[in-house]
Amino acid sequence: MNDTTHLSQIVEDSTAVLTLNNPPVNALSCAVLNELAHRIQQIAADPDIRTVVIHSALPKFFSAGANIQELAALRNSREGQVYAERGQAVLHQIEHLPKPAIAAIEGVCLGGGLELALACPLRIATTASRLGLPEVNLGLLPGFGGTVRLARLLGTTQAMNMILLAKEIDGAEAARLGIVHQVVKPGTALETALELARQIQSKSPASVAAILCTLLPRDDTLEKHAFEKEARLFGARFDTEDAKEGIRAFLEKRVPQFQGR
């Protein structure tokens, strides 16, 4: 096993298993994103790896999202936009792999954690999983592609319901809506994902790559503009008092008092 501070990788039967381990909640810090980008780049170049599974070493958290301390340190719209663009770039790497990535979701999967899962073409959750994009509660919006990918999956109406109201749903509801492909009992998401990976590996790798290229958007100009707009609007929030108040309130464990400024 090749270990790093917050991410480890093993290769099992041609499947690269990436394990997030950033206690207490698997926050997607810049360090975690950088290591994830490095791993995905290596996986893309390795012909012996045919599938990828991303899961968590923490039984109660797939990932609770961005590192709030890092968000609090962003000083203006430009820094916020660069932050969002970096997260988007890493998740684009995952989505655009010619080998399918499978998210095995146990426990909490919120904010950037759900955005990471949405970048995986296949997703497994459990009945105990909690999924949502609660960024509006911080005076923000999703910045790692969540608005684009969730709307792509659900359509504008259902995506609006989840994002605008910061609605959290369980794994069964996520499966009903089509956010995840399968819901299983707690403690079995990784096992299910590995079995799914084995089934995919029985198919032609070239056919699998072609199917991913056909089904997943690659060069859609409108969608590219949508990602750019999301990053720009995410960044713009860091010029507002509401975003500062929302982040402070989260860190101070209190209800934010938004003033519309």
PDB file of C-alpha atoms in Angstrom:
ATOM      1  CA  MET A   1       0.000   0.000   0.000  1.00  0.00           C
ATOM      2  CA  ASN A   2       1.225   3.498  -0.850  1.00  0.00           C
ATOM      3  CA  ASP A   3       0.182   5.748   2.032  1.00  0.00           C
ATOM      4  CA  THR A   4      -0.041   9.517   2.171  1.00  0.00           C
ATOM      5  CA  THR A   5      -1.345  11.714   4.937  1.00  0.00           C
ATOM      6  CA  HIS A   6      -5.010  11.589   3.940  1.00  0.00           C
ATOM      7  CA  LEU A   7      -5.284   9.237   0.966  1.00  0.00           C
ATOM      8  CA  SER A   8      -4.146   5.689   0.349  1.00  0.00           C
ATOM      9  CA  GLN A   9      -4.299   3.409  -2.655  1.00  0.00           C
ATOM     10  CA  ILE A  10      -4.225  -0.310  -3.217  1.00  0.00           C
ATOM     11  CA  VAL A  11      -4.772  -2.173  -6.465  1.00  0.00           C
ATOM     12  CA  GLU A  12      -7.040  -5.199  -6.160  1.00  0.00           C
ATOM     13  CA  ASP A  13      -7.898  -7.292  -9.220  1.00  0.00           C
ATOM     14  CA  SER A  14      -7.190  -4.383 -11.592  1.00  0.00           C
ATOM     15  CA  THR A  15      -9.243  -1.997  -9.446  1.00  0.00           C
ATOM     16  CA  ALA A  16      -7.537   0.989  -7.848  1.00  0.00           C
ATOM     17  CA  VAL A  17      -9.142   1.457  -4.426  1.00  0.00           C
ATOM     18  CA  LEU A  18      -8.672   5.014  -3.177  1.00  0.00           C
ATOM     19  CA  THR A  19      -9.369   5.445   0.531  1.00  0.00           C
ATOM     20  CA  LEU A  20     -10.038   8.883   1.993  1.00  0.00           C
ATOM     21  CA  ASN A  21      -8.827   9.208   5.570  1.00  0.00           C
ATOM     22  CA  ASN A  22      -8.900  12.805   6.789  1.00  0.00           C
ATOM     23  CA  PRO A  23     -10.513  12.777  10.249  1.00  0.00           C
ATOM     24  CA  PRO A  24     -12.782  13.914  11.652  1.00  0.00           C
ATOM     25  CA  VAL A  25     -15.089  14.343   8.616  1.00  0.00           C
ATOM     26  CA  ASN A  26     -12.935  13.708   5.505  1.00  0.00           C
ATOM     27  CA  ALA A  27     -12.899  17.380   4.552  1.00  0.00           C
ATOM     28  CA  LEU A  28     -11.694  17.901   0.996  1.00  0.00           C
ATOM     29  CA  SER A  29      -8.792  20.162   1.859  1.00  0.00           C
ATOM     30  CA  CYS A  30      -6.457  21.522  -0.808  1.00  0.00           C
ATOM     31  CA  ALA A  31      -3.924  18.879   0.240  1.00  0.00           C
ATOM     32  CA  VAL A  32      -6.483  16.097  -0.253  1.00  0.00           C
ATOM     33  CA  LEU A  33      -7.510  17.485  -3.648  1.00  0.00           C
ATOM     34  CA  ASN A  34      -3.885  17.718  -4.760  1.00  0.00           C
ATOM     35  CA  GLU A  35      -3.175  14.128  -3.767  1.00  0.00           C
ATOM     36  CA  LEU A  36      -6.388  12.957  -5.417  1.00  0.00           C
ATOM     37  CA  ALA A  37      -5.375  14.710  -8.644  1.00  0.00           C
ATOM     38  CA  HIS A  38      -1.961  13.036  -8.521  1.00  0.00           C
ATOM     39  CA  ARG A  39      -3.483   9.587  -7.965  1.00  0.00           C
ATOM     40  CA  ILE A  40      -6.012   9.989 -10.768  1.00  0.00           C
ATOM     41  CA  GLN A  41      -3.270  11.080 -13.154  1.00  0.00           C
ATOM     42  CA  GLN A  42      -1.271   7.942 -12.313  1.00  0.00           C
ATOM     43  CA  ILE A  43      -4.331   5.723 -12.666  1.00  0.00           C
ATOM     44  CA  ALA A  44      -5.152   7.186 -16.070  1.00  0.00           C
ATOM     45  CA  ALA A  45      -1.687   6.259 -17.312  1.00  0.00           C
ATOM     46  CA  ASP A  46      -1.647   2.720 -15.891  1.00  0.00           C
ATOM     47  CA  PRO A  47      -2.987   0.166 -18.427  1.00  0.00           C
ATOM     48  CA  ASP A  48      -3.267  -2.499 -15.723  1.00  0.00           C
ATOM     49  CA  ILE A  49      -5.902  -0.497 -13.826  1.00  0.00           C
ATOM     50  CA  ARG A  50      -9.349  -0.840 -15.363  1.00  0.00           C
ATOM     51  CA  THR A  51     -11.699   0.511 -12.687  1.00  0.00           C
ATOM     52  CA  VAL A  52     -11.502   2.861  -9.692  1.00  0.00           C
ATOM     53  CA  VAL A  53     -13.359   2.772  -6.386  1.00  0.00           C
ATOM     54  CA  ILE A  54     -13.358   5.779  -4.054  1.00  0.00           C
ATOM     55  CA  HIS A  55     -14.454   5.219  -0.473  1.00  0.00           C
ATOM     56  CA  SER A  56     -13.775   6.337   3.078  1.00  0.00           C
ATOM     57  CA  ALA A  57     -11.864   4.852   5.975  1.00  0.00           C
ATOM     58  CA  LEU A  58     -14.305   6.656   8.303  1.00  0.00           C
ATOM     59  CA  PRO A  59     -17.518   4.634   8.707  1.00  0.00           C
ATOM     60  CA  LYS A  60     -19.706   7.680   9.424  1.00  0.00           C
ATOM     61  CA  PHE A  61     -18.347  10.016   6.743  1.00  0.00           C
ATOM     62  CA  PHE A  62     -17.733   9.661   3.031  1.00  0.00           C
ATOM     63  CA  SER A  63     -16.933  13.379   3.102  1.00  0.00           C
ATOM     64  CA  ALA A  64     -18.644  16.340   4.753  1.00  0.00           C
ATOM     65  CA  GLY A  65     -17.295  18.687   2.067  1.00  0.00           C
ATOM     66  CA  ALA A  66     -14.773  21.481   1.841  1.00  0.00           C
ATOM     67  CA  ASN A  67     -12.397  22.466   4.617  1.00  0.00           C
ATOM     68  CA  ILE A  68     -14.266  25.365   6.245  1.00  0.00           C
ATOM     69  CA  GLN A  69     -11.072  26.828   7.690  1.00  0.00           C
ATOM     70  CA  GLU A  70      -9.718  27.101   4.157  1.00  0.00           C
ATOM     71  CA  LEU A  71     -12.928  28.794   3.030  1.00  0.00           C
ATOM     72  CA  ALA A  72     -12.627  31.252   5.905  1.00  0.00           C
ATOM     73  CA  ALA A  73      -9.142  32.190   4.692  1.00  0.00           C
ATOM     74  CA  LEU A  74     -10.329  33.188   1.197  1.00  0.00           C
ATOM     75  CA  ARG A  75     -10.103  36.983   1.059  1.00  0.00           C
ATOM     76  CA  ASN A  76     -11.900  38.003  -2.113  1.00  0.00           C
ATOM     77  CA  SER A  77     -13.729  36.899  -5.242  1.00  0.00           C
ATOM     78  CA  ARG A  78     -10.566  36.087  -7.174  1.00  0.00           C
ATOM     79  CA  GLU A  79      -9.273  33.721  -4.482  1.00  0.00           C
ATOM     80  CA  GLY A  80     -12.722  32.132  -4.230  1.00  0.00           C
ATOM     81  CA  GLN A  81     -12.924  31.567  -7.967  1.00  0.00           C
ATOM     82  CA  VAL A  82      -9.439  30.035  -8.110  1.00  0.00           C
ATOM     83  CA  TYR A  83     -10.408  27.741  -5.218  1.00  0.00           C
ATOM     84  CA  ALA A  84     -13.534  26.575  -7.061  1.00  0.00           C
ATOM     85  CA  GLU A  85     -11.699  26.140 -10.350  1.00  0.00           C
ATOM     86  CA  ARG A  86      -9.107  23.925  -8.655  1.00  0.00           C
ATOM     87  CA  GLY A  87     -11.780  21.684  -7.173  1.00  0.00           C
ATOM     88  CA  GLN A  88     -13.608  21.515 -10.489  1.00  0.00           C
ATOM     89  CA  ALA A  89     -10.413  20.557 -12.321  1.00  0.00           C
ATOM     90  CA  VAL A  90      -9.766  17.608 -10.010  1.00  0.00           C
ATOM     91  CA  LEU A  91     -13.324  16.330 -10.318  1.00  0.00           C
ATOM     92  CA  HIS A  92     -13.195  16.727 -14.097  1.00  0.00           C
ATOM     93  CA  GLN A  93     -10.171  14.403 -14.050  1.00  0.00           C
ATOM     94  CA  ILE A  94     -12.269  11.761 -12.327  1.00  0.00           C
ATOM     95  CA  GLU A  95     -15.315  12.190 -14.551  1.00  0.00           C
ATOM     96  CA  HIS A  96     -13.224  12.118 -17.736  1.00  0.00           C
ATOM     97  CA  LEU A  97     -11.208   9.004 -16.919  1.00  0.00           C
ATOM     98  CA  PRO A  98     -11.533   6.346 -19.651  1.00  0.00           C
ATOM     99  CA  LYS A  99     -12.000   3.893 -16.760  1.00  0.00           C
ATOM    100  CA  PRO A 100     -15.172   4.067 -14.649  1.00  0.00           C
ATOM    101  CA  ALA A 101     -14.877   5.442 -11.126  1.00  0.00           C
ATOM    102  CA  ILE A 102     -17.320   4.154  -8.513  1.00  0.00           C
ATOM    103  CA  ALA A 103     -18.125   6.096  -5.340  1.00  0.00           C
ATOM    104  CA  ALA A 104     -18.850   3.809  -2.381  1.00  0.00           C
ATOM    105  CA  ILE A 105     -20.761   6.138  -0.048  1.00  0.00           C
ATOM    106  CA  GLU A 106     -21.042   5.260   3.629  1.00  0.00           C
ATOM    107  CA  GLY A 107     -22.439   7.845   6.024  1.00  0.00           C
ATOM    108  CA  VAL A 108     -22.390  11.613   5.459  1.00  0.00           C
ATOM    109  CA  CYS A 109     -21.851  12.837   1.896  1.00  0.00           C
ATOM    110  CA  LEU A 110     -22.414  16.578   1.841  1.00  0.00           C
ATOM    111  CA  GLY A 111     -21.224  19.596  -0.112  1.00  0.00           C
ATOM    112  CA  GLY A 112     -17.919  18.884  -1.808  1.00  0.00           C
ATOM    113  CA  GLY A 113     -18.266  15.252  -0.762  1.00  0.00           C
ATOM    114  CA  LEU A 114     -21.398  14.868  -2.864  1.00  0.00           C
ATOM    115  CA  GLU A 115     -19.746  16.838  -5.664  1.00  0.00           C
ATOM    116  CA  LEU A 116     -16.899  14.298  -5.591  1.00  0.00           C
ATOM    117  CA  ALA A 117     -19.388  11.427  -5.727  1.00  0.00           C
ATOM    118  CA  LEU A 118     -21.294  13.059  -8.599  1.00  0.00           C
ATOM    119  CA  ALA A 119     -18.063  13.182 -10.611  1.00  0.00           C
ATOM    120  CA  CYS A 120     -17.911   9.379 -10.437  1.00  0.00           C
ATOM    121  CA  PRO A 121     -19.972   7.777 -13.228  1.00  0.00           C
ATOM    122  CA  LEU A 122     -21.267   5.145 -10.783  1.00  0.00           C
ATOM    123  CA  ARG A 123     -22.389   5.632  -7.175  1.00  0.00           C
ATOM    124  CA  ILE A 124     -23.353   3.207  -4.397  1.00  0.00           C
ATOM    125  CA  ALA A 125     -24.941   4.487  -1.166  1.00  0.00           C
ATOM    126  CA  THR A 126     -26.376   2.849   1.931  1.00  0.00           C
ATOM    127  CA  THR A 127     -29.700   3.248   3.690  1.00  0.00           C
ATOM    128  CA  ALA A 128     -27.819   5.196   6.394  1.00  0.00           C
ATOM    129  CA  SER A 129     -26.122   7.603   3.961  1.00  0.00           C
ATOM    130  CA  ARG A 130     -26.997  11.313   4.044  1.00  0.00           C
ATOM    131  CA  LEU A 131     -26.540  13.295   0.843  1.00  0.00           C
ATOM    132  CA  GLY A 132     -26.947  16.991   0.164  1.00  0.00           C
ATOM    133  CA  LEU A 133     -25.509  20.290  -1.021  1.00  0.00           C
ATOM    134  CA  PRO A 134     -25.961  22.640   1.973  1.00  0.00           C
ATOM    135  CA  GLU A 135     -23.655  25.462   0.828  1.00  0.00           C
ATOM    136  CA  VAL A 136     -26.498  28.011   0.807  1.00  0.00           C
ATOM    137  CA  ASN A 137     -26.507  27.747   4.616  1.00  0.00           C
ATOM    138  CA  LEU A 138     -23.006  29.265   4.555  1.00  0.00           C
ATOM    139  CA  GLY A 139     -24.029  32.097   2.255  1.00  0.00           C
ATOM    140  CA  LEU A 140     -22.380  30.243  -0.628  1.00  0.00           C
ATOM    141  CA  LEU A 141     -23.312  27.891  -3.458  1.00  0.00           C
ATOM    142  CA  PRO A 142     -21.735  24.635  -4.657  1.00  0.00           C
ATOM    143  CA  GLY A 143     -18.437  25.396  -6.372  1.00  0.00           C
ATOM    144  CA  PHE A 144     -16.937  22.057  -7.453  1.00  0.00           C
ATOM    145  CA  GLY A 145     -19.511  21.375 -10.186  1.00  0.00           C
ATOM    146  CA  GLY A 146     -22.460  20.422  -8.002  1.00  0.00           C
ATOM    147  CA  THR A 147     -24.983  22.746  -9.588  1.00  0.00           C
ATOM    148  CA  VAL A 148     -24.139  21.449 -13.072  1.00  0.00           C
ATOM    149  CA  ARG A 149     -23.917  17.723 -12.334  1.00  0.00           C
ATOM    150  CA  LEU A 150     -26.946  17.540 -10.052  1.00  0.00           C
ATOM    151  CA  ALA A 151     -29.109  19.448 -12.549  1.00  0.00           C
ATOM    152  CA  ARG A 152     -27.835  17.123 -15.274  1.00  0.00           C
ATOM    153  CA  LEU A 153     -29.012  14.116 -13.254  1.00  0.00           C
ATOM    154  CA  LEU A 154     -32.265  15.419 -11.800  1.00  0.00           C
ATOM    155  CA  GLY A 155     -33.375  18.294 -13.992  1.00  0.00           C
ATOM    156  CA  THR A 156     -33.670  21.862 -12.755  1.00  0.00           C
ATOM    157  CA  THR A 157     -36.744  21.377 -10.555  1.00  0.00           C
ATOM    158  CA  GLN A 158     -35.376  18.610  -8.323  1.00  0.00           C
ATOM    159  CA  ALA A 159     -31.872  20.099  -8.270  1.00  0.00           C
ATOM    160  CA  MET A 160     -33.337  23.447  -7.196  1.00  0.00           C
ATOM    161  CA  ASN A 161     -35.212  21.697  -4.403  1.00  0.00           C
ATOM    162  CA  MET A 162     -32.033  20.166  -3.004  1.00  0.00           C
ATOM    163  CA  ILE A 163     -29.630  23.077  -3.538  1.00  0.00           C
ATOM    164  CA  LEU A 164     -31.836  26.090  -2.747  1.00  0.00           C
ATOM    165  CA  LEU A 165     -33.367  24.468   0.349  1.00  0.00           C
ATOM    166  CA  ALA A 166     -30.156  22.675   1.416  1.00  0.00           C
ATOM    167  CA  LYS A 167     -32.228  19.500   1.549  1.00  0.00           C
ATOM    168  CA  GLU A 168     -30.521  16.355   2.839  1.00  0.00           C
ATOM    169  CA  ILE A 169     -31.783  12.976   1.678  1.00  0.00           C
ATOM    170  CA  ASP A 170     -31.028   9.396   2.628  1.00  0.00           C
ATOM    171  CA  GLY A 171     -29.644   6.710   0.360  1.00  0.00           C
ATOM    172  CA  ALA A 172     -33.050   5.269  -0.485  1.00  0.00           C
ATOM    173  CA  GLU A 173     -34.343   8.662  -1.644  1.00  0.00           C
ATOM    174  CA  ALA A 174     -31.107   9.247  -3.577  1.00  0.00           C
ATOM    175  CA  ALA A 175     -31.671   5.951  -5.396  1.00  0.00           C
ATOM    176  CA  ARG A 176     -35.303   6.829  -6.125  1.00  0.00           C
ATOM    177  CA  LEU A 177     -34.242  10.161  -7.620  1.00  0.00           C
ATOM    178  CA  GLY A 178     -31.421   8.581  -9.620  1.00  0.00           C
ATOM    179  CA  ILE A 179     -28.516  10.235  -7.798  1.00  0.00           C
ATOM    180  CA  VAL A 180     -27.112   6.832  -6.869  1.00  0.00           C
ATOM    181  CA  HIS A 181     -27.321   3.633  -8.856  1.00  0.00           C
ATOM    182  CA  GLN A 182     -27.821   1.254  -5.961  1.00  0.00           C
ATOM    183  CA  VAL A 183     -28.615   1.442  -2.251  1.00  0.00           C
ATOM    184  CA  VAL A 184     -27.334  -1.265   0.095  1.00  0.00           C
ATOM    185  CA  LYS A 185     -27.251  -1.940   3.809  1.00  0.00           C
ATOM    186  CA  PRO A 186     -24.719  -0.018   5.917  1.00  0.00           C
ATOM    187  CA  GLY A 187     -21.214  -1.432   5.888  1.00  0.00           C
ATOM    188  CA  THR A 188     -21.503  -3.034   2.442  1.00  0.00           C
ATOM    189  CA  ALA A 189     -20.966  -0.124   0.000  1.00  0.00           C
ATOM    190  CA  LEU A 190     -17.306  -0.965  -0.635  1.00  0.00           C
ATOM    191  CA  GLU A 191     -18.018  -4.679  -1.116  1.00  0.00           C
ATOM    192  CA  THR A 192     -20.819  -3.828  -3.561  1.00  0.00           C
ATOM    193  CA  ALA A 193     -18.630  -1.364  -5.455  1.00  0.00           C
ATOM    194  CA  LEU A 194     -15.831  -3.919  -5.805  1.00  0.00           C
ATOM    195  CA  GLU A 195     -18.275  -6.508  -7.144  1.00  0.00           C
ATOM    196  CA  LEU A 196     -19.572  -3.955  -9.631  1.00  0.00           C
ATOM    197  CA  ALA A 197     -15.976  -3.241 -10.660  1.00  0.00           C
ATOM    198  CA  ARG A 198     -15.385  -6.957 -11.239  1.00  0.00           C
ATOM    199  CA  GLN A 199     -18.450  -7.137 -13.473  1.00  0.00           C
ATOM    200  CA  ILE A 200     -17.232  -4.181 -15.519  1.00  0.00           C
ATOM    201  CA  GLN A 201     -13.791  -5.759 -15.885  1.00  0.00           C
ATOM    202  CA  SER A 202     -15.355  -8.728 -17.660  1.00  0.00           C
ATOM    203  CA  LYS A 203     -16.208  -6.362 -20.518  1.00  0.00           C
ATOM    204  CA  SER A 204     -13.936  -5.042 -23.242  1.00  0.00           C
ATOM    205  CA  PRO A 205     -11.872  -2.111 -21.862  1.00  0.00           C
ATOM    206  CA  ALA A 206     -12.097  -0.335 -25.206  1.00  0.00           C
ATOM    207  CA  SER A 207     -15.880  -0.737 -25.232  1.00  0.00           C
ATOM    208  CA  VAL A 208     -16.138   0.543 -21.662  1.00  0.00           C
ATOM    209  CA  ALA A 209     -14.041   3.594 -22.550  1.00  0.00           C
ATOM    210  CA  ALA A 210     -16.178   4.234 -25.631  1.00  0.00           C
ATOM    211  CA  ILE A 211     -19.387   3.954 -23.624  1.00  0.00           C
ATOM    212  CA  LEU A 212     -18.103   6.443 -21.045  1.00  0.00           C
ATOM    213  CA  CYS A 213     -17.089   8.804 -23.830  1.00  0.00           C
ATOM    214  CA  THR A 214     -20.538   8.504 -25.411  1.00  0.00           C
ATOM    215  CA  LEU A 215     -22.695   8.758 -22.289  1.00  0.00           C
ATOM    216  CA  LEU A 216     -20.740  11.411 -20.385  1.00  0.00           C
ATOM    217  CA  PRO A 217     -20.421  14.980 -21.678  1.00  0.00           C
ATOM    218  CA  ARG A 218     -16.927  15.793 -22.926  1.00  0.00           C
ATOM    219  CA  ASP A 219     -16.955  18.872 -25.156  1.00  0.00           C
ATOM    220  CA  ASP A 220     -20.331  20.411 -24.477  1.00  0.00           C
ATOM    221  CA  THR A 221     -19.808  24.166 -24.809  1.00  0.00           C
ATOM    222  CA  LEU A 222     -22.939  25.058 -22.833  1.00  0.00           C
ATOM    223  CA  GLU A 223     -21.933  22.805 -19.953  1.00  0.00           C
ATOM    224  CA  LYS A 224     -18.385  24.176 -20.000  1.00  0.00           C
ATOM    225  CA  HIS A 225     -19.811  27.664 -19.658  1.00  0.00           C
ATOM    226  CA  ALA A 226     -22.025  26.451 -16.801  1.00  0.00           C
ATOM    227  CA  PHE A 227     -19.006  25.197 -14.844  1.00  0.00           C
ATOM    228  CA  GLU A 228     -17.194  28.480 -15.477  1.00  0.00           C
ATOM    229  CA  LYS A 229     -20.233  30.445 -14.331  1.00  0.00           C
ATOM    230  CA  GLU A 230     -20.527  28.360 -11.159  1.00  0.00           C
ATOM    231  CA  ALA A 231     -16.863  29.016 -10.260  1.00  0.00           C
ATOM    232  CA  ARG A 232     -17.236  32.729 -10.970  1.00  0.00           C
ATOM    233  CA  LEU A 233     -20.396  33.056  -8.878  1.00  0.00           C
ATOM    234  CA  PHE A 234     -18.904  30.943  -6.079  1.00  0.00           C
ATOM    235  CA  GLY A 235     -15.908  33.270  -6.016  1.00  0.00           C
ATOM    236  CA  ALA A 236     -18.077  36.379  -6.019  1.00  0.00           C
ATOM    237  CA  ARG A 237     -19.642  35.318  -2.724  1.00  0.00           C
ATOM    238  CA  PHE A 238     -16.325  36.018  -0.978  1.00  0.00           C
ATOM    239  CA  ASP A 239     -16.770  39.724  -1.609  1.00  0.00           C
ATOM    240  CA  THR A 240     -19.982  39.647   0.448  1.00  0.00           C
ATOM    241  CA  GLU A 241     -20.671  40.046   4.146  1.00  0.00           C
ATOM    242  CA  ASP A 242     -23.202  37.206   4.015  1.00  0.00           C
ATOM    243  CA  ALA A 243     -20.535  34.653   3.079  1.00  0.00           C
ATOM    244  CA  LYS A 244     -18.260  35.877   5.868  1.00  0.00           C
ATOM    245  CA  GLU A 245     -21.154  35.681   8.318  1.00  0.00           C
ATOM    246  CA  GLY A 246     -22.219  32.220   7.120  1.00  0.00           C
ATOM    247  CA  ILE A 247     -18.726  30.782   7.508  1.00  0.00           C
ATOM    248  CA  ARG A 248     -18.201  32.463  10.895  1.00  0.00           C
ATOM    249  CA  ALA A 249     -21.543  31.164  12.122  1.00  0.00           C
ATOM    250  CA  PHE A 250     -20.668  27.622  11.045  1.00  0.00           C
ATOM    251  CA  LEU A 251     -17.333  27.743  12.864  1.00  0.00           C
ATOM    252  CA  GLU A 252     -18.986  29.265  15.936  1.00  0.00           C
ATOM    253  CA  LYS A 253     -21.805  26.691  15.808  1.00  0.00           C
ATOM    254  CA  ARG A 254     -24.631  29.231  15.642  1.00  0.00           C
ATOM    255  CA  VAL A 255     -27.379  30.250  13.243  1.00  0.00           C
ATOM    256  CA  PRO A 256     -26.157  32.822  10.694  1.00  0.00           C
ATOM    257  CA  GLN A 257     -27.752  36.258  10.518  1.00  0.00           C
ATOM    258  CA  PHE A 258     -27.756  37.126   6.820  1.00  0.00           C
ATOM    259  CA  GLN A 259     -28.246  40.790   5.916  1.00  0.00           C
ATOM    260  CA  GLY A 260     -28.257  40.527   2.111  1.00  0.00           C
ATOM    261  CA  ARG A 261     -24.933  42.333   1.794  1.00  0.00           C
TER     262      ARG A 261
END
